[in-house]
Structures are given as structure tokens and as C-alpha cells.
Amino acid sequence: MKHWRDWERMKEEFPGMQVQYFDTMLRFSHDYLELPPYYERKACLTSVFLEEIDGKAYDVTLRFIGVCSLKLDMHFEYLGDIEISLEEIEDIHFYVHDYEHGGISFYCEEIAYVGAQENVEENLQLVLSRWEQLVQMELPNEDSLGKAFKDLAVFANRPMVAADLLRKSVAHDNAMIRRLGYQYMAENRK
């Protein structure tokens, strides 16, 4: 996409990502960069968005270059539902705003994809919430349970996960959950 640096790399790394809408802006910082060709100073806003892609949480970092008309609601504690739309006004190419609550809005000349990394804490919360849903079901699918235990194995070194699994699975009414709980504990014992 024109005026979006590293667009191809971003689409290659995350082919299923919705790049027009972002759910949660975790944090942002404001800076001035001197950019070629004339090394003029441009206001930049570097933002980290929390995105769930294919069942995993990632921190996606974007840099908005040539920011102008920034409006920020300082009383609003949550910046989410961010929309990036094309806006062709002279050197301005994008309009970024919180379309649900109006917590932030601005125009910018360019966007640069800085990178993404897995958000381990959010992934733990996602895995635990899926586990909670399965444990509450009367007859959960065995494949789903197996996948949940496999996903939880990544976090086996965390006492909270191991204790919660042991407590909830080995005393569960469903024999399949009890069996998988004991199997999980045996495989991940240190």
C-alpha cells in the first residue's frame, strides 16, 4: 500500500490481520524524527496495538509519521476500536481515530510497520479462558481438550497454571478431563 512502509512484510507475517481496524491501543509515545530526503523534523506517534491473530495475542507496533491535528481525551482510560482510513488531503494520507468512543484522533502522512512480537501474558489469559470454558462444559470435545492441554503446556513452568489445572482437572466430574489432567501433570513434572 502506498505511504505504508513495510506493508508487504506485515501482510506476509500476518496474512489474516485486519489492518484497517485495531482493537486495543496499549501504549503510544510521541517523538520528532528527522527523515530524508530533506531531513525535516516530523512529528511521529509510535503505537503498540494488541491484536489476536489465529488464536494468539501479539503486540503490533506501528509508527505514524507526520502526525497533525492530534486530539486525545485524557480522561478516557481505554483506547480501542481504532480505525485507519485513507484520507487524501495534500500531504495527508491517513486518518486514524477511535470510532467507538472518540478517545483519540489524528491525521498522518505515512505509516510504518515497526514489527510485532508475541504477547505472552495475553496468550496465557487467552489459553486460561479457553480452558475455563471447556471445564464448564458438560461434554467437551476431546480434541478441543487435548489442544487446550497442549496450549497450556507452554506455560507449565508457571505455578499458577499447574496448580489451577491440578485443582480443576483431577477432581472434575468428567473422566476425560481427569485423565488429561493427570497426563498433563505427568508430562510436565520437573
Coordinates of N, CA and C in Angstrom, one line a residue:
M1 N 0.8 -1.2 0.0 CA 0.0 0.0 0.0 C 0.9 1.2 0.0
K2 N 0.5 2.2 -0.8 CA 1.3 3.4 -0.9 C 1.3 4.2 0.4
H3 N 2.4 4.8 0.8 CA 2.5 5.5 2.0 C 2.4 4.7 3.3
W4 N 2.6 3.4 3.2 CA 2.6 2.5 4.3 C 3.9 1.6 4.2
R5 N 4.9 2.0 4.9 CA 6.2 1.4 4.9 C 6.1 -0.1 5.4
D6 N 6.8 -1.0 4.7 CA 6.8 -2.4 5.1 C 5.4 -3.0 5.1
W7 N 4.5 -2.6 4.3 CA 3.2 -3.1 4.2 C 3.3 -4.6 3.8
E8 N 4.2 -4.9 2.8 CA 4.3 -6.3 2.3 C 4.8 -7.2 3.4
R9 N 5.8 -6.8 4.2 CA 6.3 -7.6 5.3 C 5.2 -7.8 6.3
M10 N 4.5 -6.8 6.7 CA 3.4 -7.0 7.6 C 2.4 -8.0 7.1
K11 N 1.9 -7.9 5.9 CA 0.9 -8.8 5.3 C 1.5 -10.2 5.2
E12 N 2.8 -10.3 5.0 CA 3.5 -11.7 4.9 C 3.5 -12.3 6.3
E13 N 3.9 -11.5 7.3 CA 4.0 -12.1 8.7 C 2.6 -12.4 9.3
F14 N 1.6 -11.6 8.9 CA 0.2 -11.8 9.5 C -0.8 -11.7 8.4
P15 N -0.9 -12.7 7.6 CA -1.9 -12.6 6.4 C -3.3 -12.4 6.8
G16 N -3.7 -12.9 8.0 CA -5.1 -12.7 8.4 C -5.4 -11.5 9.2
M17 N -4.5 -10.6 9.4 CA -4.7 -9.4 10.2 C -5.5 -8.3 9.5
Q18 N -6.5 -7.8 10.2 CA -7.3 -6.7 9.7 C -6.5 -5.4 9.9
V19 N -6.0 -4.8 8.9 CA -5.1 -3.7 9.0 C -5.8 -2.3 9.1
Q20 N -7.1 -2.4 8.8 CA -7.9 -1.1 8.8 C -8.4 -0.9 10.3
Y21 N -8.6 -2.0 11.0 CA -9.2 -1.8 12.4 C -8.3 -2.5 13.4
F22 N -8.1 -1.9 14.5 CA -7.3 -2.4 15.6 C -8.1 -2.3 16.9
D23 N -8.1 -3.4 17.7 CA -9.0 -3.4 18.9 C -8.5 -2.6 20.0
T24 N -7.2 -2.7 20.4 CA -6.8 -2.0 21.6 C -5.4 -1.4 21.4
M25 N -5.3 -0.1 21.7 CA -4.0 0.6 21.7 C -3.5 0.5 23.1
L26 N -2.4 -0.3 23.3 CA -1.9 -0.5 24.6 C -1.1 0.7 25.1
R27 N -0.3 1.3 24.3 CA 0.5 2.5 24.7 C 1.0 3.2 23.4
F28 N 1.4 4.4 23.6 CA 2.0 5.2 22.5 C 3.0 6.2 23.0
S29 N 3.9 6.6 22.2 CA 4.8 7.6 22.5 C 4.9 8.6 21.4
H30 N 5.2 9.9 21.7 CA 5.3 10.9 20.7 C 6.8 11.3 20.6
D31 N 7.2 11.6 19.4 CA 8.6 12.0 19.2 C 8.7 12.8 17.9
Y32 N 9.8 13.3 17.6 CA 10.1 14.0 16.4 C 11.3 13.3 15.7
L33 N 11.1 13.0 14.4 CA 12.2 12.3 13.7 C 12.6 13.2 12.5
E34 N 13.9 13.2 12.2 CA 14.4 13.9 11.0 C 14.5 12.9 9.9
L35 N 13.6 13.0 8.9 CA 13.5 12.0 7.9 C 14.0 12.5 6.5
P36 N 14.6 11.6 5.7 CA 15.0 12.0 4.4 C 13.8 12.3 3.5
P37 N 14.0 13.0 2.4 CA 15.2 13.4 1.7 C 15.8 14.7 2.3
Y38 N 15.0 15.6 2.9 CA 15.5 16.9 3.3 C 15.7 17.0 4.8
Y39 N 15.6 15.9 5.5 CA 15.8 15.8 6.9 C 15.0 16.8 7.7
E40 N 13.8 17.0 7.3 CA 12.9 17.9 8.1 C 12.4 17.1 9.3
R41 N 12.1 17.9 10.4 CA 11.6 17.2 11.6 C 10.1 17.0 11.4
K42 N 9.7 15.8 11.7 CA 8.3 15.4 11.6 C 7.8 14.8 12.9
A43 N 6.6 15.2 13.3 CA 6.0 14.6 14.5 C 5.6 13.2 14.2
C44 N 6.0 12.3 15.1 CA 5.6 10.9 15.0 C 5.0 10.3 16.2
L45 N 4.1 9.4 16.0 CA 3.4 8.8 17.1 C 3.7 7.3 16.9
T46 N 4.4 6.6 17.9 CA 4.6 5.2 17.8 C 3.7 4.5 18.7
S47 N 2.8 3.6 18.2 CA 1.8 3.0 19.0 C 1.9 1.5 19.0
V48 N 1.6 0.9 20.1 CA 1.6 -0.6 20.2 C 0.1 -1.0 20.3
F49 N -0.3 -1.9 19.4 CA -1.7 -2.4 19.4 C -1.7 -3.9 19.8
L50 N -2.6 -4.3 20.6 CA -2.8 -5.7 21.0 C -3.8 -6.3 20.0
E51 N -3.3 -7.3 19.3 CA -4.1 -8.0 18.3 C -4.1 -9.5 18.5
E52 N -5.3 -10.1 18.4 CA -5.4 -11.5 18.4 C -5.5 -12.0 17.0
I53 N -4.5 -12.8 16.6 CA -4.4 -13.3 15.3 C -4.2 -14.8 15.3
D54 N -5.1 -15.6 14.7 CA -5.1 -17.0 14.7 C -5.0 -17.6 16.2
G55 N -5.7 -17.0 17.1 CA -5.8 -17.6 18.5 C -4.6 -17.2 19.3
K56 N -3.7 -16.3 18.9 CA -2.6 -15.9 19.7 C -2.6 -14.3 19.7
A57 N -2.1 -13.8 20.9 CA -2.0 -12.4 21.0 C -0.6 -11.8 20.7
Y58 N -0.6 -10.7 20.0 CA 0.6 -10.1 19.5 C 0.6 -8.6 19.8
D59 N 1.7 -8.0 20.1 CA 1.9 -6.6 20.2 C 2.4 -6.1 18.9
V60 N 1.6 -5.4 18.1 CA 1.9 -4.9 16.8 C 2.3 -3.4 16.9
T61 N 3.5 -3.1 16.5 CA 4.0 -1.7 16.6 C 3.9 -1.0 15.3
L62 N 3.2 0.1 15.3 CA 3.1 1.0 14.1 C 3.6 2.4 14.4
R63 N 4.3 3.0 13.5 CA 4.7 4.4 13.6 C 4.0 5.3 12.7
F64 N 3.3 6.3 13.2 CA 2.5 7.2 12.4 C 3.4 8.4 12.2
I65 N 3.8 8.8 10.9 CA 4.7 9.8 10.6 C 4.0 11.0 10.1
G66 N 4.5 12.2 10.5 CA 3.8 13.4 10.0 C 2.5 13.6 10.7
V67 N 2.4 13.4 12.0 CA 1.1 13.5 12.7 C 0.7 15.0 12.8
C68 N -0.6 15.2 12.6 CA -1.1 16.6 12.8 C -2.5 16.5 13.3
S69 N -3.0 17.5 13.9 CA -4.4 17.6 14.5 C -4.7 16.5 15.5
L70 N -3.7 16.2 16.3 CA -3.9 15.1 17.3 C -4.9 15.6 18.4
K71 N -5.9 14.8 18.6 CA -6.9 15.0 19.7 C -6.9 13.8 20.6
L72 N -6.7 14.0 21.9 CA -6.6 12.9 22.8 C -7.5 13.2 24.0
D73 N -8.4 12.3 24.4 CA -9.2 12.5 25.6 C -8.4 11.9 26.7
M74 N -7.9 12.8 27.6 CA -7.0 12.4 28.7 C -7.9 11.7 29.8
H75 N -9.2 11.9 29.8 CA -10.0 11.3 30.9 C -10.5 9.9 30.5
F76 N -10.2 9.5 29.3 CA -10.7 8.2 28.8 C -9.6 7.2 29.1
E77 N -9.9 6.1 29.8 CA -8.9 5.2 30.3 C -8.6 4.1 29.3
Y78 N -9.4 4.0 28.2 CA -9.2 2.9 27.3 C -9.2 3.4 25.8
L79 N -8.2 3.1 25.1 CA -8.1 3.5 23.7 C -8.3 2.2 22.9
G80 N -9.4 2.1 22.3 CA -9.7 0.9 21.5 C -10.6 1.2 20.3
D81 N -10.8 0.2 19.5 CA -11.6 0.4 18.3 C -11.1 1.4 17.4
I82 N -9.8 1.3 17.0 CA -9.1 2.2 16.2 C -9.3 1.9 14.7
E83 N -9.6 2.9 14.0 CA -9.8 2.7 12.5 C -8.8 3.6 11.8
I84 N -8.1 3.0 10.8 CA -7.2 3.7 9.9 C -7.8 3.8 8.6
S85 N -8.1 5.0 8.1 CA -8.8 5.1 6.8 C -7.9 6.1 5.9
L86 N -8.0 5.8 4.6 CA -7.3 6.7 3.6 C -7.9 8.0 3.6
E87 N -7.1 9.0 3.6 CA -7.6 10.4 3.5 C -6.6 11.2 2.7
E88 N -7.0 11.6 1.5 CA -6.1 12.3 0.6 C -6.3 13.8 0.6
I89 N -5.6 14.5 1.5 CA -5.6 15.9 1.6 C -4.2 16.4 1.5
E90 N -3.8 17.0 0.4 CA -2.4 17.4 0.2 C -1.4 16.4 0.6
D91 N -0.6 16.6 1.7 CA 0.4 15.6 2.1 C -0.2 14.6 3.1
I92 N -1.4 14.8 3.5 CA -2.0 13.9 4.5 C -2.6 12.7 3.7
H93 N -2.3 11.5 4.2 CA -2.8 10.3 3.5 C -3.7 9.3 4.4
F94 N -3.6 9.6 5.7 CA -4.4 8.7 6.6 C -5.1 9.5 7.7
Y95 N -6.2 9.0 8.1 CA -7.0 9.5 9.3 C -7.1 8.3 10.2
V96 N -6.7 8.5 11.5 CA -6.7 7.5 12.5 C -7.6 8.0 13.6
H97 N -8.5 7.1 14.0 CA -9.4 7.6 15.1 C -10.1 6.4 15.8
D98 N -10.5 6.7 17.0 CA -11.2 5.7 17.8 C -12.7 5.9 17.4
Y99 N -13.2 5.0 16.6 CA -14.6 5.2 16.0 C -15.7 4.9 17.0
E100 N -15.4 4.3 18.1 CA -16.5 4.0 19.1 C -16.6 5.1 20.2
H101 N -15.5 5.5 20.7 CA -15.5 6.4 21.9 C -14.9 7.7 21.7
G102 N -14.2 7.9 20.6 CA -13.6 9.2 20.3 C -12.4 9.6 21.2
G103 N -11.7 8.5 21.8 CA -10.6 8.8 22.7 C -9.4 9.4 22.0
I104 N -9.2 9.1 20.7 CA -8.0 9.7 20.0 C -8.4 9.8 18.6
S105 N -7.8 10.9 18.0 CA -7.9 11.0 16.5 C -6.8 11.9 16.0
F106 N -6.3 11.6 14.8 CA -5.2 12.4 14.2 C -5.1 12.1 12.7
Y107 N -4.4 13.0 12.0 CA -4.1 12.7 10.6 C -2.6 12.4 10.5
C108 N -2.2 11.7 9.5 CA -0.7 11.5 9.3 C -0.4 11.3 7.8
E109 N 0.9 11.5 7.5 CA 1.4 11.4 6.2 C 1.7 10.0 5.8
E110 N 2.3 9.3 6.7 CA 2.7 7.9 6.4 C 2.5 7.0 7.6
I111 N 2.6 5.7 7.4 CA 2.5 4.7 8.5 C 3.7 3.8 8.2
A112 N 4.4 3.4 9.2 CA 5.5 2.4 9.1 C 5.2 1.3 10.1
Y113 N 5.3 0.1 9.5 CA 5.2 -1.1 10.3 C 6.5 -1.4 11.0
V114 N 6.6 -1.3 12.3 CA 7.9 -1.4 13.0 C 8.2 -2.9 13.3
G115 N 7.1 -3.6 13.7 CA 7.3 -5.1 14.0 C 6.2 -5.6 14.9
A116 N 6.3 -6.8 15.2 CA 5.3 -7.5 16.1 C 6.0 -8.5 16.9
Q117 N 5.5 -8.7 18.1 CA 6.1 -9.8 19.0 C 4.9 -10.4 19.8
E118 N 5.1 -11.7 20.1 CA 4.0 -12.4 20.8 C 3.9 -11.8 22.2
N119 N 2.7 -11.5 22.7 CA 2.4 -11.0 24.0 C 2.1 -12.2 24.9
V120 N 3.1 -12.7 25.7 CA 3.0 -13.9 26.4 C 1.9 -13.8 27.5
E121 N 1.8 -12.7 28.2 CA 0.8 -12.6 29.3 C -0.6 -12.7 28.7
E122 N -0.9 -12.0 27.6 CA -2.2 -12.1 27.0 C -2.5 -13.5 26.5
N123 N -1.5 -14.1 25.9 CA -1.7 -15.5 25.4 C -2.0 -16.4 26.6
L124 N -1.4 -16.2 27.7 CA -1.7 -17.0 28.9 C -3.2 -16.8 29.3
Q125 N -3.6 -15.6 29.3 CA -5.0 -15.3 29.6 C -6.0 -15.9 28.6
L126 N -5.6 -15.9 27.3 CA -6.5 -16.5 26.3 C -6.6 -18.0 26.5
V127 N -5.4 -18.6 26.8 CA -5.4 -20.1 27.0 C -6.2 -20.5 28.2
L128 N -6.0 -19.7 29.3 CA -6.8 -20.0 30.5 C -8.3 -19.8 30.3
S129 N -8.7 -18.8 29.6 CA -10.1 -18.6 29.4 C -10.7 -19.7 28.5
R130 N -10.0 -20.2 27.5 CA -10.5 -21.3 26.7 C -10.6 -22.6 27.6
W131 N -9.6 -22.7 28.5 CA -9.6 -23.9 29.4 C -10.8 -23.8 30.4
E132 N -11.1 -22.6 30.9 CA -12.2 -22.4 31.8 C -13.5 -22.7 31.1
Q133 N -13.7 -22.3 29.8 CA -14.9 -22.6 29.1 C -15.1 -24.1 28.9
L134 N -14.0 -24.8 28.6 CA -14.1 -26.3 28.4 C -14.4 -27.0 29.7
V135 N -13.8 -26.6 30.8 CA -14.0 -27.2 32.0 C -15.5 -27.1 32.5
Q136 N -16.1 -26.0 32.1 CA -17.5 -25.7 32.5 C -18.5 -26.5 31.6
M137 N -18.1 -27.0 30.5 CA -19.0 -27.8 29.6 C -19.3 -29.1 30.2
E138 N -20.5 -29.6 29.9 CA -20.8 -30.9 30.4 C -20.1 -32.0 29.6
L139 N -20.1 -31.9 28.3 CA -19.4 -32.9 27.4 C -18.5 -32.2 26.5
P140 N -17.4 -31.7 26.9 CA -16.4 -31.0 26.0 C -15.9 -32.0 24.9
N141 N -15.5 -31.4 23.8 CA -14.9 -32.2 22.7 C -13.5 -32.6 23.1
E142 N -13.2 -33.9 22.9 CA -11.9 -34.4 23.4 C -10.7 -33.7 22.6
D143 N -10.9 -33.5 21.3 CA -9.9 -32.8 20.5 C -9.6 -31.4 21.1
S144 N -10.7 -30.7 21.4 CA -10.5 -29.3 22.0 C -9.8 -29.4 23.3
L145 N -10.1 -30.4 24.1 CA -9.5 -30.5 25.4 C -8.0 -30.8 25.2
G146 N -7.7 -31.7 24.3 CA -6.3 -32.1 24.0 C -5.5 -30.8 23.6
K147 N -6.1 -30.0 22.7 CA -5.5 -28.8 22.2 C -5.3 -27.8 23.4
A148 N -6.3 -27.7 24.3 CA -6.2 -26.8 25.4 C -5.0 -27.2 26.3
F149 N -4.9 -28.5 26.6 CA -3.8 -29.0 27.4 C -2.5 -28.8 26.7
K150 N -2.4 -28.9 25.4 CA -1.2 -28.7 24.7 C -0.8 -27.2 24.7
D151 N -1.8 -26.4 24.6 CA -1.5 -24.9 24.7 C -1.0 -24.5 26.1
L152 N -1.6 -25.2 27.1 CA -1.2 -24.9 28.5 C 0.2 -25.4 28.8
A153 N 0.6 -26.4 28.1 CA 1.9 -27.0 28.3 C 3.0 -25.9 28.2
V154 N 2.8 -25.0 27.3 CA 3.8 -23.9 27.1 C 4.0 -23.1 28.4
F155 N 3.0 -23.1 29.2 CA 3.1 -22.3 30.5 C 3.2 -23.2 31.7
A156 N 3.7 -24.4 31.5 CA 3.9 -25.4 32.6 C 4.8 -25.0 33.7
N157 N 5.7 -24.1 33.4 CA 6.6 -23.6 34.4 C 6.0 -22.6 35.4
R158 N 4.8 -22.2 35.1 CA 4.2 -21.2 36.0 C 3.3 -21.9 37.0
P159 N 3.6 -21.7 38.3 CA 2.9 -22.4 39.4 C 1.4 -22.2 39.3
M160 N 1.0 -21.0 38.9 CA -0.4 -20.7 38.9 C -1.2 -21.6 37.9
V161 N -0.6 -21.8 36.8 CA -1.2 -22.7 35.7 C -1.2 -24.1 36.2
A162 N -0.1 -24.6 36.7 CA -0.1 -26.0 37.2 C -1.0 -26.3 38.3
A163 N -1.1 -25.4 39.3 CA -2.0 -25.5 40.4 C -3.4 -25.5 40.0
D164 N -3.8 -24.5 39.1 CA -5.1 -24.4 38.7 C -5.6 -25.6 37.9
L165 N -4.7 -26.2 37.0 CA -5.0 -27.4 36.3 C -5.2 -28.6 37.2
L166 N -4.3 -28.7 38.1 CA -4.4 -29.9 39.0 C -5.7 -29.8 39.8
R167 N -5.9 -28.6 40.4 CA -7.1 -28.5 41.2 C -8.4 -28.7 40.4
K168 N -8.5 -28.2 39.2 CA -9.8 -28.2 38.5 C -9.9 -29.5 37.7
S169 N -8.8 -30.1 37.3 CA -9.0 -31.3 36.4 C -9.0 -32.6 37.1
V170 N -8.2 -32.8 38.1 CA -8.2 -34.1 38.8 C -9.4 -34.4 39.6
A171 N -10.2 -33.4 39.9 CA -11.4 -33.6 40.7 C -12.6 -33.3 39.9
H172 N -12.5 -33.2 38.6 CA -13.6 -32.9 37.7 C -14.5 -34.1 37.5
D173 N -15.8 -33.9 37.3 CA -16.7 -35.0 37.1 C -16.5 -35.8 35.8
N174 N -16.0 -35.1 34.8 CA -15.7 -35.7 33.5 C -14.4 -36.6 33.6
A175 N -14.5 -37.8 33.3 CA -13.4 -38.7 33.4 C -12.3 -38.3 32.4
M176 N -12.7 -37.8 31.2 CA -11.7 -37.5 30.2 C -10.9 -36.3 30.7
I177 N -11.5 -35.3 31.3 CA -10.7 -34.2 31.9 C -9.8 -34.7 33.0
R178 N -10.3 -35.6 33.8 CA -9.4 -36.1 34.9 C -8.2 -36.8 34.3
R179 N -8.4 -37.6 33.2 CA -7.3 -38.4 32.6 C -6.3 -37.4 31.9
L180 N -6.8 -36.4 31.2 CA -5.9 -35.5 30.6 C -5.2 -34.6 31.6
G181 N -5.8 -34.3 32.7 CA -5.2 -33.6 33.8 C -4.0 -34.3 34.4
Y182 N -4.2 -35.6 34.7 CA -3.1 -36.4 35.2 C -2.0 -36.6 34.2
Q183 N -2.4 -36.8 32.9 CA -1.4 -36.9 31.8 C -0.6 -35.6 31.7
Y184 N -1.3 -34.5 31.7 CA -0.6 -33.2 31.7 C 0.4 -33.0 32.8
M185 N 0.0 -33.4 34.0 CA 0.9 -33.2 35.2 C 2.1 -34.2 35.1
A186 N 1.9 -35.4 34.5 CA 3.0 -36.3 34.4 C 4.0 -35.9 33.4
E187 N 3.5 -35.3 32.3 CA 4.4 -34.9 31.2 C 5.1 -33.6 31.6
N188 N 4.6 -32.8 32.4 CA 5.2 -31.5 32.7 C 5.8 -31.4 34.1
R189 N 6.0 -32.6 34.7 CA 6.6 -32.6 36.1 C 8.1 -32.4 35.9
K190 N 8.6 -31.7 36.9 CA 10.1 -31.4 36.8 C 10.8 -32.1 37.8

